[in-house]
Coordinates of C-alpha atoms in Angstrom, one line a residue:
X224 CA 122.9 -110.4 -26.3
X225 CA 122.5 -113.7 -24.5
X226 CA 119.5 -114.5 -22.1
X227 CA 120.4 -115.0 -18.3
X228 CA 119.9 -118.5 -17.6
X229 CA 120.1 -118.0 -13.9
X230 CA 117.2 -116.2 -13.9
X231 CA 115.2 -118.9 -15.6
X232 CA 116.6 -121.5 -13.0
X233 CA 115.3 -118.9 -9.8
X234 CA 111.8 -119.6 -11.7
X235 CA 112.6 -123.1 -12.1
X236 CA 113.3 -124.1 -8.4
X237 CA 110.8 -121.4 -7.0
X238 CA 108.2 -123.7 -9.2
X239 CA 109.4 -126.6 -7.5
X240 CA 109.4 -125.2 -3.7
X241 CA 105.5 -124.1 -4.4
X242 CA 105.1 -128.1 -4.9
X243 CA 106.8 -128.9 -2.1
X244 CA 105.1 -126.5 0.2
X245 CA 102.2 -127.9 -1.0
X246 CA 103.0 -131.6 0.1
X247 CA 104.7 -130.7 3.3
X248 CA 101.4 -128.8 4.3
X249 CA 98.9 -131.9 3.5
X250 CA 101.2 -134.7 4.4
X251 CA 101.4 -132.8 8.4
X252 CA 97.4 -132.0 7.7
X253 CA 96.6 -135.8 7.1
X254 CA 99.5 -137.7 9.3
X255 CA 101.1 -139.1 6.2
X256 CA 104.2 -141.6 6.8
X257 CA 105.6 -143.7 8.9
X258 CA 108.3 -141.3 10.7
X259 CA 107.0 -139.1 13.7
X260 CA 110.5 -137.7 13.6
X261 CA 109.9 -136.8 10.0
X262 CA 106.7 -135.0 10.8
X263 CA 107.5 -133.3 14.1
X264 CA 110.8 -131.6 12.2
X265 CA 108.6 -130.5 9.5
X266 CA 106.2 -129.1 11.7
X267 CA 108.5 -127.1 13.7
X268 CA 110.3 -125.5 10.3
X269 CA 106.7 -124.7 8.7
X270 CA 105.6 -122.7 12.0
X271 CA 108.4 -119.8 11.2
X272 CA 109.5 -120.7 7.4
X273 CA 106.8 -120.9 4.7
X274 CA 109.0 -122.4 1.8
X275 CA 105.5 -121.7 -0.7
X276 CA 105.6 -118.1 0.2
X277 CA 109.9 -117.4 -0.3
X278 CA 109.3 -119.2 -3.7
X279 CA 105.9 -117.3 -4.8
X280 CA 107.9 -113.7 -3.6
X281 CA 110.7 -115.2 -5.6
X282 CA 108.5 -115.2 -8.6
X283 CA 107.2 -111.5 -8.0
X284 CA 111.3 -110.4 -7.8
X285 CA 111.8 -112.3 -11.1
X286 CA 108.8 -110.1 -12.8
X287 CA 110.4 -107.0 -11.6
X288 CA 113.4 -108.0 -13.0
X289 CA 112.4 -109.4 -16.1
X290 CA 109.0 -107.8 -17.4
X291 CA 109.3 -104.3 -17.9
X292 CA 112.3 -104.4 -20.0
X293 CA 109.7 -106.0 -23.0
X294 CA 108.4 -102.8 -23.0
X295 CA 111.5 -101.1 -24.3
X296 CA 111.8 -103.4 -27.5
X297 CA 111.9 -101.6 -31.2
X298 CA 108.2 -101.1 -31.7
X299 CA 106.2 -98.2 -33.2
X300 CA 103.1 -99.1 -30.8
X301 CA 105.4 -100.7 -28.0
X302 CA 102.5 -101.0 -25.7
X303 CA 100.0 -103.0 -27.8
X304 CA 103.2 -105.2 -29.0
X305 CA 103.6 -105.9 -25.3
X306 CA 100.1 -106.9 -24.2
X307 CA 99.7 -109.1 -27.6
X308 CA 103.1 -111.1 -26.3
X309 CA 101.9 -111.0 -22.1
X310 CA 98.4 -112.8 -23.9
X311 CA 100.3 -115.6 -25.5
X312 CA 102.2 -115.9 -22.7
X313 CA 100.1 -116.6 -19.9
X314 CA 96.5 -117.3 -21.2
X315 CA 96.9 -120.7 -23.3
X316 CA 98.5 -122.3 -20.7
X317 CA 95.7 -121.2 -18.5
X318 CA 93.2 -122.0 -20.1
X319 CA 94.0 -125.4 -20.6
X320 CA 94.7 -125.8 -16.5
X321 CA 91.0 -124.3 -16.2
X322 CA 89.1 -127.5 -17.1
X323 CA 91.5 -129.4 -15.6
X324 CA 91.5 -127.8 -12.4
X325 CA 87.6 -127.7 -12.3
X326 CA 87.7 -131.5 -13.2
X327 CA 90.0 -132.4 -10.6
X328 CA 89.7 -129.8 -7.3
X329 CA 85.5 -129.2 -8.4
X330 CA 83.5 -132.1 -10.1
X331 CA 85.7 -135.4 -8.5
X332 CA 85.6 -133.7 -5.1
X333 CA 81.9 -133.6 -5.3
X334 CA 82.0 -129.3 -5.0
X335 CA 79.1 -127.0 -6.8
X336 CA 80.4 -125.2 -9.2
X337 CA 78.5 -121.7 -9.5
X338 CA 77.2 -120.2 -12.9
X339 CA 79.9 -117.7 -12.8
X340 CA 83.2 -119.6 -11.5
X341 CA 84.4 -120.7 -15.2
X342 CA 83.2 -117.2 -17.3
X343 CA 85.2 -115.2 -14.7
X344 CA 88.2 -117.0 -14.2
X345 CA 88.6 -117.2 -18.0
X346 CA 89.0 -113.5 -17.8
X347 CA 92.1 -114.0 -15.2
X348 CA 90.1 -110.8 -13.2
X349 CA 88.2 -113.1 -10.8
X350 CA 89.4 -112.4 -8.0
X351 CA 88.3 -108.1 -8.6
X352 CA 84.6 -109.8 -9.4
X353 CA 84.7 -111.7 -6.4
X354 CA 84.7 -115.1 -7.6
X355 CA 86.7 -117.9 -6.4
X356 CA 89.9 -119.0 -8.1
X357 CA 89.5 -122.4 -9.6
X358 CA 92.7 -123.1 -8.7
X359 CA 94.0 -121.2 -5.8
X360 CA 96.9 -120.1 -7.2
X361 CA 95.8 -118.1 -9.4
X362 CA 95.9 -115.1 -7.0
X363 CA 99.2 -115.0 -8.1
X364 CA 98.4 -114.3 -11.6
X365 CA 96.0 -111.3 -11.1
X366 CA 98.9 -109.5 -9.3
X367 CA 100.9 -109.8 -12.2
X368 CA 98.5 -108.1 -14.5
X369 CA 98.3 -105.6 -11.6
X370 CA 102.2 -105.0 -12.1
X371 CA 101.7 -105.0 -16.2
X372 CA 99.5 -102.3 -15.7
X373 CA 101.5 -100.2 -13.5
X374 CA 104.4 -100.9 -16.0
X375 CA 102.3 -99.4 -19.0
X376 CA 101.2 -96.2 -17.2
X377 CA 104.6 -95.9 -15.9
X378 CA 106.2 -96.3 -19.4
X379 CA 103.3 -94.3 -21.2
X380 CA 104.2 -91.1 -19.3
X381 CA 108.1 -92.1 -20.1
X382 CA 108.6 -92.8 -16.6
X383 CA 109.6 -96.3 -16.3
X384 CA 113.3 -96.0 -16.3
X385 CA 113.1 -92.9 -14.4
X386 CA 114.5 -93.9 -11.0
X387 CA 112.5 -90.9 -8.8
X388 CA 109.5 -92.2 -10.0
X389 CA 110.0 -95.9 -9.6
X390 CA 110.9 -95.2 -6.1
X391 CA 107.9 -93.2 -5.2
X392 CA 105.8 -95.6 -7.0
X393 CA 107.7 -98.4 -4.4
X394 CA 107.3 -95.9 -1.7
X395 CA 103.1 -95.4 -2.1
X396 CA 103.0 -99.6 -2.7
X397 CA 104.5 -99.7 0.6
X398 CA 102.7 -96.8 2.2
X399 CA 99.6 -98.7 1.1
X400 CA 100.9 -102.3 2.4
X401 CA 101.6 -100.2 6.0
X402 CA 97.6 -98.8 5.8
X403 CA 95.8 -102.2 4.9
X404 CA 98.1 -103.6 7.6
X405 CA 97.0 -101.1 10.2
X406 CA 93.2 -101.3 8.9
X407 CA 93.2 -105.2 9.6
X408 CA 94.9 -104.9 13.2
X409 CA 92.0 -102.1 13.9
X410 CA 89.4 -103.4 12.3
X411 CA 90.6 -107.4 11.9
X412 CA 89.1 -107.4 8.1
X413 CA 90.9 -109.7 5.9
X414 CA 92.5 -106.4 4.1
X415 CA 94.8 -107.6 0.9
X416 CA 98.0 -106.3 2.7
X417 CA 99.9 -109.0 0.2
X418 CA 99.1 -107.2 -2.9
X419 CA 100.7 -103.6 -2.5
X420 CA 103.8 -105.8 -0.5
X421 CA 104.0 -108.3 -3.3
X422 CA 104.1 -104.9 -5.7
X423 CA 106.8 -103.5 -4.1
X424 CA 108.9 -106.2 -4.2
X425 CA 108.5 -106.4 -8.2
X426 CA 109.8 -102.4 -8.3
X427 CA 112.4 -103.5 -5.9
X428 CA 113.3 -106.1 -8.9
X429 CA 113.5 -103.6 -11.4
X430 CA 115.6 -101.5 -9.3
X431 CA 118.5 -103.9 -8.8
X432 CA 118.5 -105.2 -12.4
X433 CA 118.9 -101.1 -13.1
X434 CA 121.3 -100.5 -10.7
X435 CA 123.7 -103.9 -10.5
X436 CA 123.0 -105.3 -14.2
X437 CA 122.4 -102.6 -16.3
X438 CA 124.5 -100.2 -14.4
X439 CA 122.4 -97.2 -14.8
X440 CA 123.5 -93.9 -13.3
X441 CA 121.4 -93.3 -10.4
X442 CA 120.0 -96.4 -9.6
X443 CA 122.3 -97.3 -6.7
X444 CA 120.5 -94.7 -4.4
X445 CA 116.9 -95.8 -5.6
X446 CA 117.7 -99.6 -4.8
X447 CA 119.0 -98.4 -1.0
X448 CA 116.0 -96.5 -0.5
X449 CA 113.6 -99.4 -1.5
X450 CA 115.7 -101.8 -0.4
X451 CA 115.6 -99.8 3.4
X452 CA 112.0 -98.9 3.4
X453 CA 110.9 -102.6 2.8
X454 CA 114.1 -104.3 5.2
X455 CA 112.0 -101.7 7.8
X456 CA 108.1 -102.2 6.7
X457 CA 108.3 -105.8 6.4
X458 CA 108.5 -106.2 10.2
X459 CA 106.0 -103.4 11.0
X460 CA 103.2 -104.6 8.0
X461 CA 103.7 -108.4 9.3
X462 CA 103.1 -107.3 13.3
X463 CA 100.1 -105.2 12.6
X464 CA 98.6 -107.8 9.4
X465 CA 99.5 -110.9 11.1
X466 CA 100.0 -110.6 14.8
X467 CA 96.7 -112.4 15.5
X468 CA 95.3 -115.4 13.9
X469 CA 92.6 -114.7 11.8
X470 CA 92.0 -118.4 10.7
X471 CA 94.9 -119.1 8.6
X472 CA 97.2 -119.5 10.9
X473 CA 99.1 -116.4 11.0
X474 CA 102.2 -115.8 12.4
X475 CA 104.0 -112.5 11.8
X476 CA 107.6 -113.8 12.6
X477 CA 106.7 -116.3 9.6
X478 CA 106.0 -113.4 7.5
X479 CA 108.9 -111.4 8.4
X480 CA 111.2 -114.0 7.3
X481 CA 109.2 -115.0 3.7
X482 CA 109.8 -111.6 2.9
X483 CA 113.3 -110.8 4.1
X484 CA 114.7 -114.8 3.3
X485 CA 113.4 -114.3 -0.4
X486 CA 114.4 -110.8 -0.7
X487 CA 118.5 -112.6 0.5
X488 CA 117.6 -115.2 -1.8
X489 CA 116.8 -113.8 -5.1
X490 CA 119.8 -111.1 -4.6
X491 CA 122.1 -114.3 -4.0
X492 CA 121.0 -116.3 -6.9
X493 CA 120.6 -113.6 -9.1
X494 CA 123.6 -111.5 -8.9
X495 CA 126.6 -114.0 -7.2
X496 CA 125.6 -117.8 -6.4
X497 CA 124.2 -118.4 -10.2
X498 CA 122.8 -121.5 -11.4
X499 CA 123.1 -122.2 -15.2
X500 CA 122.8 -125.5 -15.4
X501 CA 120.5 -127.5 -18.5
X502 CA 118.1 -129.1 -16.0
X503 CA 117.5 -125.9 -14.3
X504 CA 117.2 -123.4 -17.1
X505 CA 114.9 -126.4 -18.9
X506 CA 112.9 -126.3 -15.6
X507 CA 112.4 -122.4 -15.2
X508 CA 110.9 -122.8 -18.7
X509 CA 108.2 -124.7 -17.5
X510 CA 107.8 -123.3 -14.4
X511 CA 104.9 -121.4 -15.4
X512 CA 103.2 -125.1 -16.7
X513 CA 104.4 -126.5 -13.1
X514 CA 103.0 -123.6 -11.0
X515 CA 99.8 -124.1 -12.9
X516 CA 99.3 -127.8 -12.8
X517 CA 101.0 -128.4 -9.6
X518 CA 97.8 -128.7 -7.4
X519 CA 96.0 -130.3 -9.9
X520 CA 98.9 -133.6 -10.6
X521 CA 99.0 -133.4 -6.4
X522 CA 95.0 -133.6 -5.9
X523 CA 95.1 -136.8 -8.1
X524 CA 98.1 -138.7 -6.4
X525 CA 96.2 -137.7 -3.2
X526 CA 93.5 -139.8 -4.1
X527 CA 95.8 -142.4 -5.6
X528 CA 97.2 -142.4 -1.7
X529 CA 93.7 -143.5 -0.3
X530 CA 94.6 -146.7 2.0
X531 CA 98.4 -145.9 1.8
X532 CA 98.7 -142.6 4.2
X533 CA 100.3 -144.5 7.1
X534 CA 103.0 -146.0 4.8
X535 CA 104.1 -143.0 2.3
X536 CA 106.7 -140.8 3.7
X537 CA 105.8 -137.1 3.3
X538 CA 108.8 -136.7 1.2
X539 CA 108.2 -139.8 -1.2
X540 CA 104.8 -137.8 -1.8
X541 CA 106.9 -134.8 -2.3
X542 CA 109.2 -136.2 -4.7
X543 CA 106.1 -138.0 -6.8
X544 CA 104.3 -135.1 -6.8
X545 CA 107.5 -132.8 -8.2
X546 CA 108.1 -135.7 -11.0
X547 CA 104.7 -136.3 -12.2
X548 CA 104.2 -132.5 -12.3
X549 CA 107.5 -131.8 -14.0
X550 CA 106.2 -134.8 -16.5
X551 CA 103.1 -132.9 -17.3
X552 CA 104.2 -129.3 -17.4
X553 CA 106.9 -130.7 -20.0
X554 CA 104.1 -131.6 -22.4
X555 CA 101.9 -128.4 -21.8
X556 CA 105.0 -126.3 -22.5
X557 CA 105.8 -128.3 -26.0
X558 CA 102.2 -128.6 -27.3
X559 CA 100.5 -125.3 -25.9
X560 CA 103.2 -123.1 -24.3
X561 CA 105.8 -122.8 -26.7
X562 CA 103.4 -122.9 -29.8
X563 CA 102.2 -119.8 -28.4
X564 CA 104.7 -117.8 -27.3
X565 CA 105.8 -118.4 -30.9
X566 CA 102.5 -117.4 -32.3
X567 CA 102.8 -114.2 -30.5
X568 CA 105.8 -112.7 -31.4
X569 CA 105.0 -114.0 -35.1
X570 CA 101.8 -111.7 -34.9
X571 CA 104.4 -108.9 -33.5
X572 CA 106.5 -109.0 -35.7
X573 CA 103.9 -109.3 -38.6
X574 CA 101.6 -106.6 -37.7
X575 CA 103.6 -104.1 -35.6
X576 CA 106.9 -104.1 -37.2
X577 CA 109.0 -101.5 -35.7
X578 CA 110.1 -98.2 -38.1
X579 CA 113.6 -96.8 -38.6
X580 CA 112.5 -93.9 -35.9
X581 CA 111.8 -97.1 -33.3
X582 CA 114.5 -98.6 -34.0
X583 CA 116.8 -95.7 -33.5
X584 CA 114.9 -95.0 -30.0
X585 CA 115.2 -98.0 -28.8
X586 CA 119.2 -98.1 -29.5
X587 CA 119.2 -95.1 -27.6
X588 CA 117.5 -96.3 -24.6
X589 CA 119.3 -99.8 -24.7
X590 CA 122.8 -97.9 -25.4
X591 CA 124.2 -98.7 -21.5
X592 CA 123.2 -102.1 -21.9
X593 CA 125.3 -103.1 -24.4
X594 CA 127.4 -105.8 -24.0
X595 CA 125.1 -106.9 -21.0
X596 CA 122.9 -110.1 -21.3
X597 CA 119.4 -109.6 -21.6
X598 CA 116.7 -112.0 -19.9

């Protein structure tokens, strides 16, 4: 079974958009370039289309899509084989982007860094022991482990490719998005109303891969119903969350169409308009390396650009800012990335090598897959 490229290239160019977001938002914060015209469109698209957002929801539909199949691999202790492989996978990377991120966005910008900030962000659970992310980002990341962990207790009570209770478990993640968004219009906390939301999307995920890829009986009427209860949420959550600004600038139409645009977008790229090409499948490959150094490769060209501002169109910044980063995440992903991913299905394979009864199981379970491509 072959690996979809298409899906690597949705991380690729979702990587990519993150950067640009980025630059769009501090070339309109500081005036950069010579073109008014340049600005003033750029303004007007940012103040109902958040590019940074589509891409980072594109992301959470990729891990829907993607992650919990791992879980289904030949393995006596399938669980433990599948948090030894989601360590090599993200924490080596992040480490390294810890020093440099505290280098670059603490120590040259003259910030204090607290006793705490490095210990807990080591752990990836900052954000739970109210720290600050090094790099923001990273609230990105701790979702993720929030998803694993649903996954595993899904999966531990054999439940994971059980379409009822995907969809309830979609259903309460939304039921919970709808609550936090209600508490914040009553109460106008901060509530986390992106976390449950950004959930629900990843079951979403894993509901079309079920249903259009894998073609599992079933499935179709679990997709509709989570597909229709988000389409319907979406609006609702994004009045009541972001209907008032709350100092970030919120803007509920913007939300509405993150959401729905990058809902359209993954099902587009991932199921019809599908993009294989060498470039892109080589860039969703690094795309965890250029999500994580991203802010860090643009904080240091933004103090290369001191004197320069008024001169340095905002999509010359852009398009620096995308190489340089690309250049970079190239390097972590052949020196530290790769290495160990490698390293961790070595130490799977060496020390939870799967028996003739987990093999046979997970045969079974992959049975209507075959002849599909796996990601």
């Amino acid at each position: 079974m072959r690996r979809l490229h298409s899906i690597d290239s949705i991380r690729g160019l979702a990587a990519l958009a993150v950067i640009y977001a980025h630059t769009v938002e501090f070339g309109l914060k500081t005036q950069l370039g010579p073109f008014p015209l340049e600005r003033a469109v750029l303004s007007g698209l940012t103040e109902f289309v958040d590019v940074g957002k589509i891409a980072v929801t594109l992301f959470f539909a990729v891990s829907g899509f993607v992650v919990p199949f791992s879980l289904f691999k030949a393995c006596d202790r399938p669980i433990l084989a599948f948090a030894v492989s989601r360590f090599f996978r993200l924490y080596p990377a992040y480490w390294l982007s810890i020093p440099c991120g505290l280098l670059v966005l603490f120590v040259w910008a003259g910030r204090d860094v607290p006793a705490v900030l490095v210990p807990a962000n080591l752990t990836m659970l900052q954000q739970f022991l109210g720290v600050e992310n090094i790099i923001a980002l990273y609230w990105t990341l701790q979702i993720e482990l929030i998803f694993y962990g649903l996954c595993v207790g899904l999966f531990a009570l054999g439940r994971l490719d059980d379409a009822v209770s995907v969809v309830l478990s979609a259903l309460a993640l939304i039921g919970a998005a709808l609550g936090l968004a209600a508490l914040r219009f009553a109460l106008e906390r901060k509530f986390p109303v992106a976390v449950p939301l950004s959930l629900a999307v990843m079951f979403w995920g894993l509901c079309l891969r079920y249903h259009v890829l894998e073609r599992r009986p079933g499935w179709g009427a679990a997709l509709t119903v989570v597909t229709g209860a988000l389409v319907c949420a979406i609006p609702l959550v994004s009045v009541l969350a972001y209907g008032r600004d709350m100092g970030f600038h919120e803007n509920w139409v913007k939300y509405l169409v993150t959401y729905w645009a990058a809902m359209a977008l993954f099902a587009l790229l991932s199921l019809t308009l599908r993009i294989e090409g060498r470039l892109f499948t080589f860039l969703g490959a690094i795309s965890y390396s250029i999500y994580l150094f991203g802010p860090v490769v643009q904080a240091v060209l933004e103090h290369a650009l001191a004197g320069y501002a008024p001169v340095i169109p905002i999509h010359l910044f852009a398009g620096a800012t995308a190489l340089a980063t690309v250049a970079v995440a190239a390097l972590v992903y052949r020196w530290i990335e790769a290495p160990a991913i490698a390293l961790g299905r070595h130490v799977v394979r060496r020390h939870l090598p799967p028996t003739a009864g987990a093999r046979r199981e997970a045969h079974a379970r992959a049975a209507p897959m075959m002849g599909r491509s796996e990601i």
